[in-house]
Amino acid sequence: MTIWSSTRQTSSQHENNGNGRSRIGSLWIKLMSSIGWYPKGMPEEEKWLILKLDLSILIFGCLSFFTKYLDQQSITNAYVSGMKEELGMYGDQLNYITATFWASYCTFMIPACYFLTHYPANRVLPALEIGWGLSTFGLAWAKNVETLYAMRFFTGLFECCSFTGTIYVIGSWYKPGEIGRRVALFFIASPLGTMFAGYLQAAAYTNLNQVHGLAGWRWLFIVDAIITLAISAFGFFVFPDVPTRKKPRFITSEEHALARKRIEGLVAPPQLQLSRDIFKRVFSRWHWYLFVLQWTLMDQNFLPGSQPFSLYLKAKSDIYSVVQINTIPTIVTAVSIVVALLCGVIADKTGRFWLPAIAVTFPVLVGMILLVAWDVGESGRLAGFILTGFEAACSPLTMGWASVVMAGDAEERAVVTASMNAIGQAITAGTQVVQFPASGAPNFRGGFISVLATTVAQLGTVLAILFLSHREGKHKQNHGDVSSEPEVVVVDRELDKTLEAGR
């Protein structure tokens, strides 16, 4: 909060009231400018505004997304750390519990995002986080599998629009050329949550097991819930609504006016309700079909490095200890974090979301080939699982690309991004039961083959989106559309020259 003090004070006010705070903020802005976080030539007052937006939107957004994946991953960590044995779980019940979560999550996602257009996002999202924090707490006291099903259903319900809701807010405050790196930064909170869950479960198993008569896996859910509820309370104070509504408490009226002016003509303002022709607009354009397809393929390609990796290690308990089973998958997470952030910066710098999206697909292909081959030794199989971590970059790249392509229609952007997440996750909820059944560990050959196929298909979808967004950008430029600004519609000028030469 200290950096959020107004930068429009007089020099004497700076000396008497905020000089230290202003100096910290100035140093931070200089540091971030030196690494290219702010575009060259951006006025100082605009940098201060962006700094405040980053601190409010990204800090809560990242922490919220962190707890979302912390709570999601914990069910797997608990399963491999004693929950299976204590509750008498058998067969593919873990898969069915996961499917219950995703069924709830996907069913309520689009209605929840519609609800978000009617009510302040800075109230809705933190309130929903309280809900999933309480349902996570309920898992700690489960006495049977039925309780797990019920609690995961409610967790899915309350988490349903945390991702798309935050993306919607990011897309409402920033210029399109600023979105890629921020979506990437927001996204890496999910692998961080996954990674932290592994270390937290290892610590709970080692240090809290049987404290007050509770198993270590139960303590994991208790600690998760405490973290989640604390962060949700924080969100009520710092997270903003969209700029067309009430002014956030941490910026001045002048800065609020600047925030609205800087995106005018570049980003369509979010509406308070969906218009009657929204579905006609959505389904008459290519955006919905290809971005939903791309997201669905990406969700399939995520799978091997998550729950299947943990089940693989669990099946080899003669080689790996409980602590190793919880911590080795965090290597995939570390790869995800580095690659996702790097790709987000490249996308913003070049305006070419497709370039890093294609680049990261090839390591995933190599990883899947290793897993399909299988007889590559223990180190080869571990490498195969770890290489799937490169797929993580496709999530922020795809969502950032969609936000930029649809910058001119906020209603379409809300529906399409919600559909991407809902449909992709709904399909994954069903396919993961068939592809990676817990009873099939350690070799999920059918699942590995199918993911190899969807990874190849992902390359084709990226190229199709590139071609159509390029053609759409040229059409808008030729017709003088305001959304044809270079920052809004990704137009690869070198590709344009190549295509012209080919004609």
Short mmCIF file of C-alpha atoms in Angstrom, two decimals, residues 146-388:
data_model
loop_
_atom_site.label_atom_id
_atom_site.label_comp_id
_atom_site.label_asym_id
_atom_site.label_seq_id
_atom_site.Cartn_x
_atom_site.Cartn_y
_atom_site.Cartn_z
CA GLU A 146 -18.69 -39.61 -0.22
CA THR A 147 -17.54 -36.55 1.73
CA LEU A 148 -14.66 -36.13 -0.72
CA TYR A 149 -17.13 -36.12 -3.63
CA ALA A 150 -19.32 -33.50 -1.95
CA MET A 151 -16.49 -31.18 -0.97
CA ARG A 152 -14.85 -31.36 -4.40
CA PHE A 153 -18.21 -30.57 -6.03
CA PHE A 154 -18.48 -27.37 -4.00
CA THR A 155 -14.82 -26.51 -4.60
CA GLY A 156 -15.46 -26.71 -8.35
CA LEU A 157 -18.56 -24.53 -8.03
CA PHE A 158 -16.74 -21.77 -6.15
CA GLU A 159 -13.60 -21.88 -8.30
CA CYS A 160 -15.49 -21.79 -11.59
CA CYS A 161 -14.76 -18.21 -12.70
CA SER A 162 -11.60 -17.38 -10.75
CA PHE A 163 -9.40 -17.84 -13.82
CA THR A 164 -11.57 -16.32 -16.55
CA GLY A 165 -12.79 -13.61 -14.18
CA THR A 166 -9.27 -12.38 -13.47
CA ILE A 167 -8.36 -12.59 -17.18
CA TYR A 168 -11.47 -10.50 -17.89
CA VAL A 169 -10.34 -7.83 -15.42
CA ILE A 170 -6.79 -7.82 -16.83
CA GLY A 171 -8.16 -7.44 -20.36
CA SER A 172 -10.32 -4.51 -19.20
CA TRP A 173 -7.52 -2.38 -17.69
CA TYR A 174 -4.49 -2.93 -19.95
CA LYS A 175 -3.67 -2.14 -23.54
CA PRO A 176 -3.46 -5.28 -25.72
CA GLY A 177 0.32 -4.91 -26.04
CA GLU A 178 0.62 -5.10 -22.24
CA ILE A 179 -1.50 -8.20 -21.72
CA GLY A 180 0.82 -11.06 -22.72
CA ARG A 181 3.42 -10.71 -19.98
CA ARG A 182 0.80 -10.02 -17.32
CA VAL A 183 -1.27 -13.04 -18.25
CA ALA A 184 1.96 -15.06 -18.17
CA LEU A 185 2.83 -13.69 -14.72
CA PHE A 186 -0.70 -14.44 -13.55
CA PHE A 187 -0.54 -17.93 -14.99
CA ILE A 188 2.70 -18.99 -13.31
CA ALA A 189 0.88 -18.77 -9.98
CA SER A 190 -0.83 -22.06 -10.94
CA PRO A 191 2.36 -24.12 -11.27
CA LEU A 192 3.68 -22.36 -8.17
CA GLY A 193 0.59 -23.55 -6.30
CA THR A 194 1.11 -27.05 -7.65
CA MET A 195 4.77 -26.98 -6.64
CA PHE A 196 4.07 -25.57 -3.20
CA ALA A 197 1.39 -28.22 -2.61
CA GLY A 198 4.01 -30.92 -3.09
CA TYR A 199 6.43 -29.36 -0.63
CA LEU A 200 3.62 -28.54 1.81
CA GLN A 201 2.39 -32.14 1.80
CA ALA A 202 5.94 -33.41 2.29
CA ALA A 203 6.34 -31.04 5.26
CA ALA A 204 2.93 -31.98 6.69
CA TYR A 205 3.72 -35.68 6.38
CA THR A 206 7.10 -35.20 8.06
CA ASN A 207 6.22 -32.68 10.78
CA LEU A 208 2.47 -32.76 11.43
CA ASN A 209 1.53 -36.39 10.96
CA GLN A 210 -0.56 -37.49 13.99
CA VAL A 211 -0.30 -34.09 15.69
CA HIS A 212 -3.54 -33.82 17.72
CA GLY A 213 -4.42 -37.20 16.29
CA LEU A 214 -4.71 -35.97 12.68
CA ALA A 215 -2.90 -37.55 9.74
CA GLY A 216 -0.50 -35.43 7.72
CA TRP A 217 -2.81 -35.36 4.71
CA ARG A 218 -5.58 -33.84 6.85
CA TRP A 219 -3.23 -31.12 8.07
CA LEU A 220 -2.48 -30.31 4.43
CA PHE A 221 -6.12 -29.35 3.82
CA ILE A 222 -6.28 -27.34 7.06
CA VAL A 223 -3.21 -25.30 6.13
CA ASP A 224 -4.53 -24.85 2.56
CA ALA A 225 -7.82 -23.49 3.90
CA ILE A 226 -6.11 -21.01 6.24
CA ILE A 227 -3.97 -19.67 3.37
CA THR A 228 -6.98 -19.47 1.04
CA LEU A 229 -9.23 -17.59 3.48
CA ALA A 230 -6.47 -15.09 4.32
CA ILE A 231 -5.90 -14.30 0.65
CA SER A 232 -9.64 -13.94 -0.04
CA ALA A 233 -9.87 -11.34 2.75
CA PHE A 234 -6.92 -9.50 1.19
CA GLY A 235 -8.77 -9.42 -2.16
CA PHE A 236 -11.66 -7.37 -0.75
CA PHE A 237 -9.21 -4.53 -0.03
CA VAL A 238 -7.00 -4.44 -3.12
CA PHE A 239 -8.66 -6.02 -6.15
CA PRO A 240 -10.38 -3.55 -8.53
CA ASP A 241 -13.56 -3.78 -10.53
CA VAL A 242 -13.54 -3.02 -14.27
CA PRO A 243 -12.64 0.62 -15.11
CA THR A 244 -16.13 1.61 -16.32
CA ARG A 245 -17.57 1.18 -12.84
CA LYS A 246 -16.53 2.57 -9.47
CA LYS A 247 -13.07 4.07 -9.07
CA PRO A 248 -10.70 1.75 -7.17
CA ARG A 249 -9.67 3.11 -3.77
CA PHE A 250 -5.94 3.03 -4.53
CA ILE A 251 -5.88 5.43 -7.51
CA THR A 252 -6.83 9.07 -7.79
CA SER A 253 -9.69 10.44 -9.88
CA GLU A 254 -7.15 11.80 -12.38
CA GLU A 255 -5.48 8.39 -12.66
CA HIS A 256 -8.85 6.72 -13.12
CA ALA A 257 -9.61 9.11 -15.98
CA LEU A 258 -6.19 8.36 -17.47
CA ALA A 259 -6.81 4.61 -17.15
CA ARG A 260 -10.04 4.92 -19.11
CA LYS A 261 -8.56 7.27 -21.70
CA ARG A 262 -5.49 5.13 -22.44
CA ILE A 263 -7.60 2.13 -23.52
CA GLU A 264 -10.23 4.17 -25.36
CA GLY A 265 -10.53 2.90 -28.92
CA LEU A 266 -8.23 -0.02 -28.18
CA VAL A 267 -10.29 -2.13 -25.78
CA ALA A 268 -14.06 -2.18 -25.88
CA PRO A 269 -15.51 -1.31 -22.46
CA PRO A 270 -17.04 -4.24 -20.53
CA GLN A 271 -20.82 -4.14 -20.51
CA LEU A 272 -23.08 -4.56 -17.49
CA GLN A 273 -25.08 -7.22 -19.28
CA LEU A 274 -24.82 -9.42 -22.36
CA SER A 275 -26.55 -8.01 -25.43
CA ARG A 276 -29.17 -9.99 -27.32
CA ASP A 277 -27.05 -10.54 -30.40
CA ILE A 278 -23.95 -11.75 -28.53
CA PHE A 279 -24.37 -15.41 -29.46
CA LYS A 280 -24.97 -14.52 -33.09
CA ARG A 281 -21.71 -12.55 -33.07
CA VAL A 282 -19.84 -15.30 -31.26
CA PHE A 283 -20.92 -18.20 -33.44
CA SER A 284 -20.62 -16.33 -36.74
CA ARG A 285 -16.90 -15.70 -36.19
CA TRP A 286 -13.99 -18.11 -36.18
CA HIS A 287 -12.72 -17.01 -32.73
CA TRP A 288 -14.97 -19.27 -30.65
CA TYR A 289 -14.33 -22.41 -32.68
CA LEU A 290 -10.55 -22.25 -32.95
CA PHE A 291 -9.73 -20.83 -29.52
CA VAL A 292 -11.99 -23.40 -27.84
CA LEU A 293 -10.34 -26.15 -29.91
CA GLN A 294 -6.86 -24.90 -29.08
CA TRP A 295 -7.67 -24.70 -25.36
CA THR A 296 -9.17 -28.20 -25.40
CA LEU A 297 -6.10 -29.68 -27.07
CA MET A 298 -3.87 -27.82 -24.62
CA ASP A 299 -5.80 -29.20 -21.64
CA GLN A 300 -5.25 -32.72 -22.98
CA ASN A 301 -1.54 -32.09 -23.39
CA PHE A 302 -1.24 -30.83 -19.80
CA LEU A 303 -2.37 -34.13 -18.30
CA PRO A 304 0.74 -36.39 -18.28
CA GLY A 305 2.87 -34.05 -16.15
CA SER A 306 0.27 -33.71 -13.38
CA GLN A 307 -1.73 -36.50 -11.73
CA PRO A 308 -0.38 -39.32 -13.97
CA PHE A 309 3.19 -38.41 -12.98
CA SER A 310 2.30 -38.66 -9.29
CA LEU A 311 0.52 -41.99 -9.87
CA TYR A 312 3.55 -43.27 -11.78
CA LEU A 313 5.82 -42.46 -8.84
CA LYS A 314 3.30 -43.89 -6.36
CA ALA A 315 3.30 -47.18 -8.30
CA LYS A 316 7.08 -47.32 -7.88
CA SER A 317 7.09 -46.87 -4.11
CA ASP A 318 9.93 -49.39 -3.92
CA ILE A 319 12.10 -46.74 -5.62
CA TYR A 320 10.60 -43.46 -4.39
CA SER A 321 9.73 -42.38 -0.84
CA VAL A 322 6.55 -40.47 0.10
CA VAL A 323 8.54 -37.22 0.20
CA GLN A 324 10.01 -37.90 -3.26
CA ILE A 325 6.58 -38.77 -4.67
CA ASN A 326 5.37 -35.33 -3.55
CA THR A 327 8.43 -33.32 -4.58
CA ILE A 328 9.74 -34.82 -7.85
CA PRO A 329 6.70 -33.59 -9.87
CA THR A 330 7.60 -30.05 -8.81
CA ILE A 331 10.39 -30.20 -11.41
CA VAL A 332 7.65 -30.09 -14.07
CA THR A 333 6.28 -27.06 -12.28
CA ALA A 334 9.63 -25.28 -12.26
CA VAL A 335 9.95 -25.83 -16.01
CA SER A 336 6.41 -24.46 -16.47
CA ILE A 337 7.15 -21.27 -14.55
CA VAL A 338 10.34 -20.36 -16.40
CA VAL A 339 9.01 -21.19 -19.87
CA ALA A 340 5.63 -19.48 -19.38
CA LEU A 341 7.12 -16.21 -18.16
CA LEU A 342 9.77 -16.17 -20.89
CA CYS A 343 7.18 -16.83 -23.60
CA GLY A 344 4.88 -14.11 -22.26
CA VAL A 345 7.66 -11.53 -22.54
CA ILE A 346 8.54 -12.72 -26.07
CA ALA A 347 4.88 -12.48 -27.12
CA ASP A 348 4.58 -8.89 -25.88
CA LYS A 349 7.93 -7.86 -27.36
CA THR A 350 7.30 -9.32 -30.81
CA GLY A 351 3.51 -9.27 -31.00
CA ARG A 352 3.71 -12.89 -32.20
CA PHE A 353 1.92 -15.21 -29.81
CA TRP A 354 2.22 -18.01 -32.37
CA LEU A 355 6.02 -18.08 -32.36
CA PRO A 356 6.62 -19.25 -28.75
CA ALA A 357 3.44 -21.39 -28.94
CA ILE A 358 4.98 -23.43 -31.75
CA ALA A 359 8.43 -23.49 -30.14
CA VAL A 360 7.25 -24.99 -26.83
CA THR A 361 5.18 -27.67 -28.56
CA PHE A 362 8.26 -29.52 -29.84
CA PRO A 363 9.72 -30.41 -26.41
CA VAL A 364 6.28 -31.75 -25.47
CA LEU A 365 6.33 -33.91 -28.60
CA VAL A 366 9.72 -35.31 -27.60
CA GLY A 367 8.45 -36.03 -24.08
CA MET A 368 5.38 -37.87 -25.37
CA ILE A 369 7.48 -39.92 -27.81
CA LEU A 370 9.64 -41.04 -24.87
CA LEU A 371 6.58 -42.04 -22.85
CA VAL A 372 4.96 -43.88 -25.74
CA ALA A 373 8.23 -45.75 -26.39
CA TRP A 374 8.41 -46.49 -22.61
CA ASP A 375 11.46 -48.78 -22.79
CA VAL A 376 13.84 -45.85 -22.41
CA GLY A 377 14.95 -46.50 -18.85
CA GLU A 378 13.84 -44.79 -15.64
CA SER A 379 15.67 -41.55 -16.46
CA GLY A 380 14.13 -41.49 -19.95
CA ARG A 381 10.62 -41.83 -18.55
CA LEU A 382 11.24 -39.13 -15.96
CA ALA A 383 12.53 -36.87 -18.75
CA GLY A 384 9.37 -37.59 -20.75
CA PHE A 385 7.13 -36.46 -17.90
CA ILE A 386 9.26 -33.39 -17.18
CA LEU A 387 9.33 -32.22 -20.82
CA THR A 388 5.54 -31.93 -20.76
#
